[in-house]
Short mmCIF file of C-alpha atoms in Angstrom, two decimals:
data_model
loop_
_atom_site.label_atom_id
_atom_site.label_comp_id
_atom_site.label_asym_id
_atom_site.label_seq_id
_atom_site.Cartn_x
_atom_site.Cartn_y
_atom_site.Cartn_z
CA MET A 298 -2.23 25.48 29.74
CA ASP A 299 -0.82 22.85 31.81
CA ARG A 300 2.08 20.35 30.88
CA ALA A 301 -0.45 17.49 30.07
CA GLN A 302 -2.83 19.86 27.89
CA LEU A 303 0.83 20.64 25.80
CA LEU A 304 1.66 17.46 25.38
CA LEU A 305 -1.32 16.19 24.13
CA LEU A 306 -1.32 18.91 21.52
CA GLY A 307 2.47 18.92 20.67
CA LEU A 308 2.73 15.40 20.46
CA PRO A 309 0.62 14.74 17.29
CA LEU A 310 2.20 17.63 15.91
CA PHE A 311 5.83 16.17 16.22
CA LEU A 312 4.37 12.95 14.78
CA PHE A 313 2.90 14.56 11.96
CA CYS A 314 6.14 16.62 11.35
CA SER A 315 8.16 13.54 11.49
CA ASP A 316 5.83 11.42 9.12
CA LEU A 317 6.04 14.29 6.66
CA LEU A 318 10.03 14.11 6.91
CA SER A 319 10.43 10.42 6.60
CA LEU A 320 7.97 10.39 3.49
CA PHE A 321 9.97 12.89 1.34
CA ILE A 322 13.17 11.79 2.65
CA SER A 323 13.52 8.01 3.09
CA SER A 324 10.97 6.59 0.46
CA PRO A 325 11.64 2.64 0.13
CA PRO A 326 13.75 1.49 -2.72
CA SER A 327 12.13 0.02 -5.74
CA PRO A 328 12.68 -3.78 -5.88
CA PRO A 329 15.47 -4.74 -8.26
CA LEU A 330 14.09 -5.53 -12.09
CA SER A 331 15.53 -8.50 -14.17
CA SER A 332 18.77 -8.04 -15.70
CA LYS A 333 17.37 -9.80 -18.94
CA PRO A 334 17.06 -7.46 -22.14
CA SER A 335 13.51 -6.37 -23.20
CA HIS A 336 12.26 -6.28 -26.51
CA HIS A 337 9.00 -3.96 -25.57
CA HIS A 338 9.25 -0.50 -26.45
CA HIS A 339 6.85 0.38 -23.87
CA HIS A 340 7.37 0.52 -19.87
CA HIS A 341 4.97 0.44 -17.29
CA HIS A 342 5.09 1.97 -14.21
CA ARG A 343 5.97 0.25 -11.02
CA PRO A 344 5.05 1.42 -7.80
CA ALA A 345 7.58 1.28 -4.82
CA ILE A 346 7.60 -1.60 -2.78
CA ASP A 347 7.41 -1.43 1.17
CA PRO A 348 10.28 -3.73 2.40
CA ALA A 349 8.34 -4.37 5.79
CA THR A 350 5.46 -6.21 3.41
CA VAL A 351 7.96 -8.15 1.14
CA GLU A 352 7.52 -11.80 1.04
CA SER A 353 9.54 -14.07 -1.18
CA SER A 354 9.22 -17.62 -2.11
CA SER A 355 12.91 -18.21 -2.00
CA GLU A 356 12.74 -18.88 1.58
CA LYS A 357 11.02 -21.97 0.47
CA PRO A 358 13.76 -24.47 -0.40
CA GLU A 359 11.14 -26.63 -1.98
CA THR A 360 10.22 -24.07 -4.47
CA THR A 361 13.43 -23.36 -5.98
CA ILE A 362 13.75 -26.32 -7.95
CA VAL A 363 17.05 -26.55 -10.13
CA GLY A 364 16.02 -26.83 -13.54
CA GLY A 365 12.83 -25.79 -13.18
CA VAL A 366 10.77 -24.26 -16.38
CA GLY A 367 10.62 -20.90 -14.61
CA LEU A 368 14.34 -20.93 -13.12
CA GLY A 369 15.72 -17.33 -13.14
CA ASN A 370 12.39 -15.36 -13.77
CA THR A 371 10.71 -13.44 -10.81
CA VAL A 372 6.81 -13.13 -10.59
CA THR A 373 5.79 -10.04 -8.38
CA ILE A 374 2.25 -9.81 -7.31
CA ASN A 375 1.65 -5.66 -5.71
CA TYR A 376 -1.52 -5.96 -3.53
CA CYS A 377 -3.49 -3.75 -1.72
CA SER A 378 -2.81 -5.02 1.89
CA SER A 379 -5.72 -2.36 3.76
CA CYS A 380 -8.27 -4.10 0.98
CA SER A 381 -8.12 -7.51 2.78
CA TYR A 382 -6.37 -8.72 -0.58
CA ARG A 383 -3.71 -10.82 0.99
CA GLY A 384 -5.48 -14.20 0.92
CA LYS A 385 -6.11 -13.67 -3.09
CA ALA A 386 -2.72 -12.93 -3.61
CA VAL A 387 -1.47 -15.76 -1.40
CA ALA A 388 -3.74 -18.38 -3.30
CA MET A 389 -2.67 -17.02 -6.81
CA LYS A 390 0.98 -17.32 -5.43
CA ASN A 391 0.66 -21.03 -4.42
CA MET A 392 -1.05 -21.81 -7.51
CA LEU A 393 1.69 -20.47 -9.75
CA GLU A 394 4.43 -21.95 -7.44
CA ILE A 395 3.06 -25.48 -8.50
CA ALA A 396 2.76 -24.38 -12.23
CA PHE A 397 6.26 -22.52 -12.54
CA PRO A 398 8.49 -24.45 -9.93
CA GLY A 399 11.89 -22.43 -10.10
CA THR A 400 10.40 -19.27 -10.40
CA GLU A 401 10.76 -16.37 -7.67
CA PHE A 402 7.43 -14.76 -6.29
CA ILE A 403 7.16 -11.77 -4.29
CA LEU A 404 4.32 -10.45 -2.49
CA ALA A 405 4.39 -6.79 -1.60
CA ASN A 406 1.79 -4.15 -0.58
CA TYR A 407 0.98 -1.73 -3.38
CA PRO A 408 0.85 1.97 -1.84
CA PRO A 409 -1.88 4.80 -2.60
CA PRO A 410 -1.02 7.56 -4.70
CA LEU A 411 0.94 10.13 -2.86
CA PRO A 412 -1.86 12.66 -2.20
CA LYS A 413 -3.82 10.17 -0.25
CA ARG A 414 -0.54 9.02 1.59
CA LEU A 415 -0.23 12.85 2.67
CA LEU A 416 -3.96 13.21 3.59
CA SER A 417 -3.75 10.04 5.77
CA LYS A 418 -0.89 12.00 7.92
CA VAL A 419 -3.62 14.87 8.59
CA VAL A 420 -6.26 12.61 9.82
CA PRO A 421 -4.85 11.56 13.12
CA VAL A 422 -3.75 15.34 13.87
CA VAL A 423 -7.36 16.32 13.22
CA GLN A 424 -8.44 13.86 15.11
CA ILE A 425 -6.48 14.79 18.34
CA GLY A 426 -6.78 18.26 17.35
CA VAL A 427 -10.84 17.99 17.97
CA ILE A 428 -10.11 15.97 21.03
CA GLY A 429 -8.14 18.39 22.44
CA ILE A 430 -10.10 21.43 22.13
CA VAL A 431 -13.36 19.68 23.19
CA VAL A 432 -11.44 19.06 26.59
CA ALA A 433 -9.44 22.30 26.83
CA GLY A 434 -10.47 24.61 24.49
CA GLU A 435 -11.42 27.11 27.44
CA GLN A 436 -7.75 27.18 27.74
CA ILE A 437 -6.59 26.79 24.30
CA PHE A 438 -8.48 29.41 22.83
CA PRO A 439 -7.20 32.57 24.70
CA MET A 440 -3.56 31.19 23.58
CA LEU A 441 -4.53 31.61 20.15
CA GLY A 442 -5.73 35.34 20.87
CA PHE A 443 -9.59 34.84 21.11
CA VAL A 444 -11.57 36.76 24.12
CA ALA A 445 -13.91 33.98 24.55
CA PRO A 446 -14.57 30.28 22.57
CA PRO A 447 -16.79 30.62 19.34
CA PRO A 448 -20.19 29.62 19.89
CA TRP A 449 -19.50 26.19 18.05
CA TYR A 450 -17.25 25.25 20.81
CA TYR A 451 -20.28 25.06 22.86
CA ASN A 452 -22.29 23.03 20.58
CA LEU A 453 -19.23 20.60 20.62
CA ARG A 454 -18.87 20.50 24.35
CA ALA A 455 -22.48 20.09 24.70
CA ASN A 456 -22.17 16.50 23.77
CA LYS A 457 -18.62 15.87 24.81
CA PHE A 458 -18.75 12.14 24.37
CA GLY A 459 -20.68 11.98 21.20
CA THR A 460 -18.03 14.59 19.56
CA VAL A 461 -15.15 12.57 20.67
CA ALA A 462 -16.50 8.99 19.64
CA SER A 463 -17.52 10.46 16.28
CA THR A 464 -14.39 12.42 15.65
CA TRP A 465 -12.69 8.85 16.26
CA LEU A 466 -14.67 6.60 14.47
CA LEU A 467 -15.05 9.02 11.24
CA GLY A 468 -11.38 9.47 11.23
CA ASN A 469 -10.33 5.51 11.60
CA ALA A 470 -12.93 5.04 8.79
CA LEU A 471 -11.14 8.10 6.29
CA GLN A 472 -7.82 6.56 7.24
CA SER A 473 -8.83 3.25 5.95
CA PHE A 474 -10.00 4.78 2.79
CA LEU A 475 -6.97 6.77 2.40
CA HIS A 476 -4.70 3.85 2.74
CA SER A 477 -6.57 1.64 0.11
CA SER A 478 -5.23 1.66 -3.46
CA GLY A 479 -7.47 -1.17 -4.61
CA ALA A 480 -4.74 -2.66 -6.50
CA PHE A 481 -3.83 -6.29 -7.61
CA GLU A 482 -0.95 -5.65 -10.11
CA VAL A 483 1.09 -8.91 -11.54
CA TYR A 484 4.54 -8.36 -13.03
CA PHE A 485 6.85 -11.02 -14.77
CA ASN A 486 10.22 -9.63 -14.55
CA GLY A 487 9.50 -6.51 -14.02
CA GLU A 488 7.21 -5.97 -17.02
CA LEU A 489 2.89 -5.68 -16.02
CA VAL A 490 1.27 -8.37 -17.04
CA PHE A 491 -2.33 -8.06 -15.53
CA SER A 492 -3.46 -4.84 -13.54
CA LYS A 493 -6.68 -4.60 -11.79
CA LEU A 494 -6.46 -1.10 -11.48
CA LYS A 495 -6.77 -1.03 -15.59
CA GLU A 496 -9.19 -4.08 -15.83
CA GLY A 497 -11.29 -3.18 -12.86
CA ARG A 498 -11.48 -7.35 -11.74
CA PHE A 499 -9.38 -9.82 -10.46
CA PRO A 500 -7.26 -12.27 -12.81
CA GLY A 501 -8.71 -15.78 -12.85
CA GLU A 502 -6.29 -18.56 -12.11
CA ILE A 503 -6.44 -19.90 -15.70
CA GLU A 504 -5.99 -16.58 -17.08
CA LEU A 505 -2.82 -15.60 -15.06
CA LYS A 506 -1.24 -19.04 -15.79
CA ASN A 507 -1.71 -18.53 -19.53
CA LEU A 508 -0.26 -14.99 -19.09
CA ILE A 509 2.79 -15.94 -17.49
CA THR A 510 3.13 -18.94 -19.43
CA LYS A 511 3.13 -16.69 -22.70
CA LYS A 512 5.45 -14.17 -21.01
CA MET A 513 7.96 -16.98 -20.03
CA ALA A 514 7.71 -18.46 -23.21
CA ASN A 515 8.63 -15.20 -25.20
CA SER A 516 11.50 -14.98 -22.54
CA ARG A 517 13.34 -18.28 -23.41
CA LEU A 518 12.91 -17.74 -26.90
CA ALA A 519 14.72 -13.99 -26.86
CA ASN A 520 17.55 -15.88 -24.82
CA GLY A 521 17.88 -18.68 -27.36
CA VAL A 522 16.05 -21.47 -25.04
CA PRO A 523 13.73 -23.64 -26.97
CA GLU A 524 10.13 -23.60 -26.19
CA LEU A 525 8.63 -25.81 -23.40
CA TRP A 526 4.92 -25.23 -24.23
CA PRO A 527 3.05 -26.33 -27.42
#
């Protein structure tokens, strides 16, 4: 096998191993939760947030109004970025910024479960492996101890273009599925307010506004501040 073929097979394996190491060693840090005391006895799991996808409304001076009704509170919307939920998350954020001036709003990607993330690292390696076998199988199989390539190799080689195209398209579709979480989770000061994973639907604008209003009112009462809403 020449150097080009070794590079074709060795590079994806190297990338796969480095992805695995980074997945277990450098997991993204969780966002800080509110320092306010909580009077609830149950806690909801909050997934790790990808720092590269975090957007905070604190970058917009007009949303941090001094003395606003939401001053000191944080609303986080974790959504599935690969599911095209970003537009929905931005629309909800804009609506809530108007309703609760002074509140900090954070948008972040909700990562899929660990098994799906691990499988998503395997898919490109399999893609490159199949393509490498189709292109250079006659040199690869002898190196693996085979006297001659197996019969299924000749079936793949008979339709080389179709095999490569199918492997690439199916692999990309599988990766898209593995990257999706289907989540649209809303948190108020670190406490889960609405979960699409549990409810199986998106929250309505009025519904989400009412949920956050109740949480904010309870938070103000817990800190000795008069309630602002009837």
